[in-house]
């Protein structure tokens, strides 16, 4: 079956069979899209090693990554959940303000720089996690540290 | 030489009707989005994340920042299936 035609899929199958007992259990991350978006860079900061490890494992597993990399995947899940838990414990107000702003603005980060700045400061003080955008050019102010955001609805400085 | 008031009546009707449709759409959209602004320009990732939000909170726009998923979340993941034609 070398050629596979595109086909619409409208139906879904929910298989409620749990994982077999010999596979260790892991608590899934319960945060939804906006809080995950808000915490993404902090998850990336703390969990970079686990994430890279998981991606390397999947890369080297030759298509069997879903089965062979379960151990690495559990580490990724636990690490992300730990970041969410810590932010909830220490910076709940700033976190909530930021993800509610994101949820109301189509998850566009440039609309919510003020809330993001407060969240970044709080998380850096309490948890020591710093937001860095990977792959940005050297010698320029990163976009999340510029007060004016080019495409934001409010054109002036956001803080 | 004043303008007779009958000449302005259609403008009143036009403004009212555009206002009704505009505000009506605004409120209907807000109602459909749990009182939040509607999402726009969603790609495949955004749509599947909204399906995940629905699995967690029961609503496409519901949000939760818990670090633990609710019970049964790990087995509610849907497989997209399609018909076989051979």
Coordinates of N, CA, C and O in Angstrom, one line a residue, chain A residues 39 43 46 49-50 52 56 68 72 90 93 95 97 111 117 120 125 127-128 131 156:
Chain A
X39 N 2.5 28.7 30.5 CA 3.6 28.1 31.2 C 4.6 27.5 30.3 O 5.6 26.9 30.8
X43 N 8.1 25.5 31.4 CA 8.2 24.1 31.3 C 9.5 23.8 30.4 O 10.3 22.9 30.7
X46 N 12.7 24.2 32.7 CA 13.0 23.2 33.7 C 13.2 21.8 33.0 O 14.0 21.0 33.5
X49 N 16.1 19.0 29.4 CA 16.8 17.8 29.3 C 15.9 16.6 29.1 O 16.1 15.8 28.2
X50 N 14.8 16.5 29.8 CA 13.8 15.4 29.7 C 13.2 15.5 28.3 O 13.1 14.4 27.6
X52 N 14.4 16.9 25.5 CA 15.4 16.5 24.5 C 15.6 15.0 24.5 O 15.8 14.4 23.4
X56 N 15.0 12.6 21.4 CA 16.1 11.8 20.8 C 15.8 10.3 20.8 O 16.0 9.6 19.9
X68 N 8.6 2.2 22.8 CA 10.0 2.1 23.4 C 10.3 3.3 24.3 O 11.1 3.2 25.1
X72 N 10.8 7.6 29.0 CA 11.1 9.0 28.8 C 9.9 9.8 28.8 O 9.9 10.9 29.3
X90 N 2.9 29.0 43.8 CA 3.6 30.2 44.2 C 3.1 31.5 43.5 O 3.2 32.6 44.0
X93 N -2.0 34.0 41.2 CA -2.7 35.2 40.8 C -2.2 35.7 39.4 O -3.0 35.9 38.5
X95 N -0.4 34.0 37.3 CA -0.7 32.9 36.3 C -2.1 33.0 35.8 O -2.3 33.0 34.6
X97 N -4.1 35.5 35.9 CA -4.4 36.7 35.1 C -3.8 36.5 33.6 O -4.5 36.9 32.7
X111 N -0.6 40.2 23.0 CA -1.7 41.0 23.6 C -1.6 41.1 25.1 O -2.2 41.9 25.7
X117 N 4.7 39.8 31.9 CA 5.9 40.4 32.6 C 5.8 40.1 34.1 O 6.7 39.7 34.8
X120 N 6.4 36.4 34.7 CA 7.8 36.1 34.5 C 8.6 36.5 35.7 O 9.4 35.7 36.2
X125 N 11.5 35.0 40.6 CA 11.8 35.2 42.0 C 11.5 33.9 42.8 O 12.4 33.5 43.6
X127 N 10.6 30.6 41.7 CA 11.0 29.3 41.2 C 12.4 29.3 40.4 O 13.0 28.2 40.2
X128 N 12.9 30.5 40.0 CA 14.1 30.5 39.3 C 14.0 30.1 37.9 O 15.1 29.8 37.3
X131 N 12.2 32.9 31.3 CA 11.7 32.7 29.9 C 12.7 33.1 28.9 O 13.2 34.3 29.0
X156 N 0.4 51.3 22.3 CA 1.3 51.9 23.1 C 2.1 50.9 23.9 O 2.0 49.7 23.7

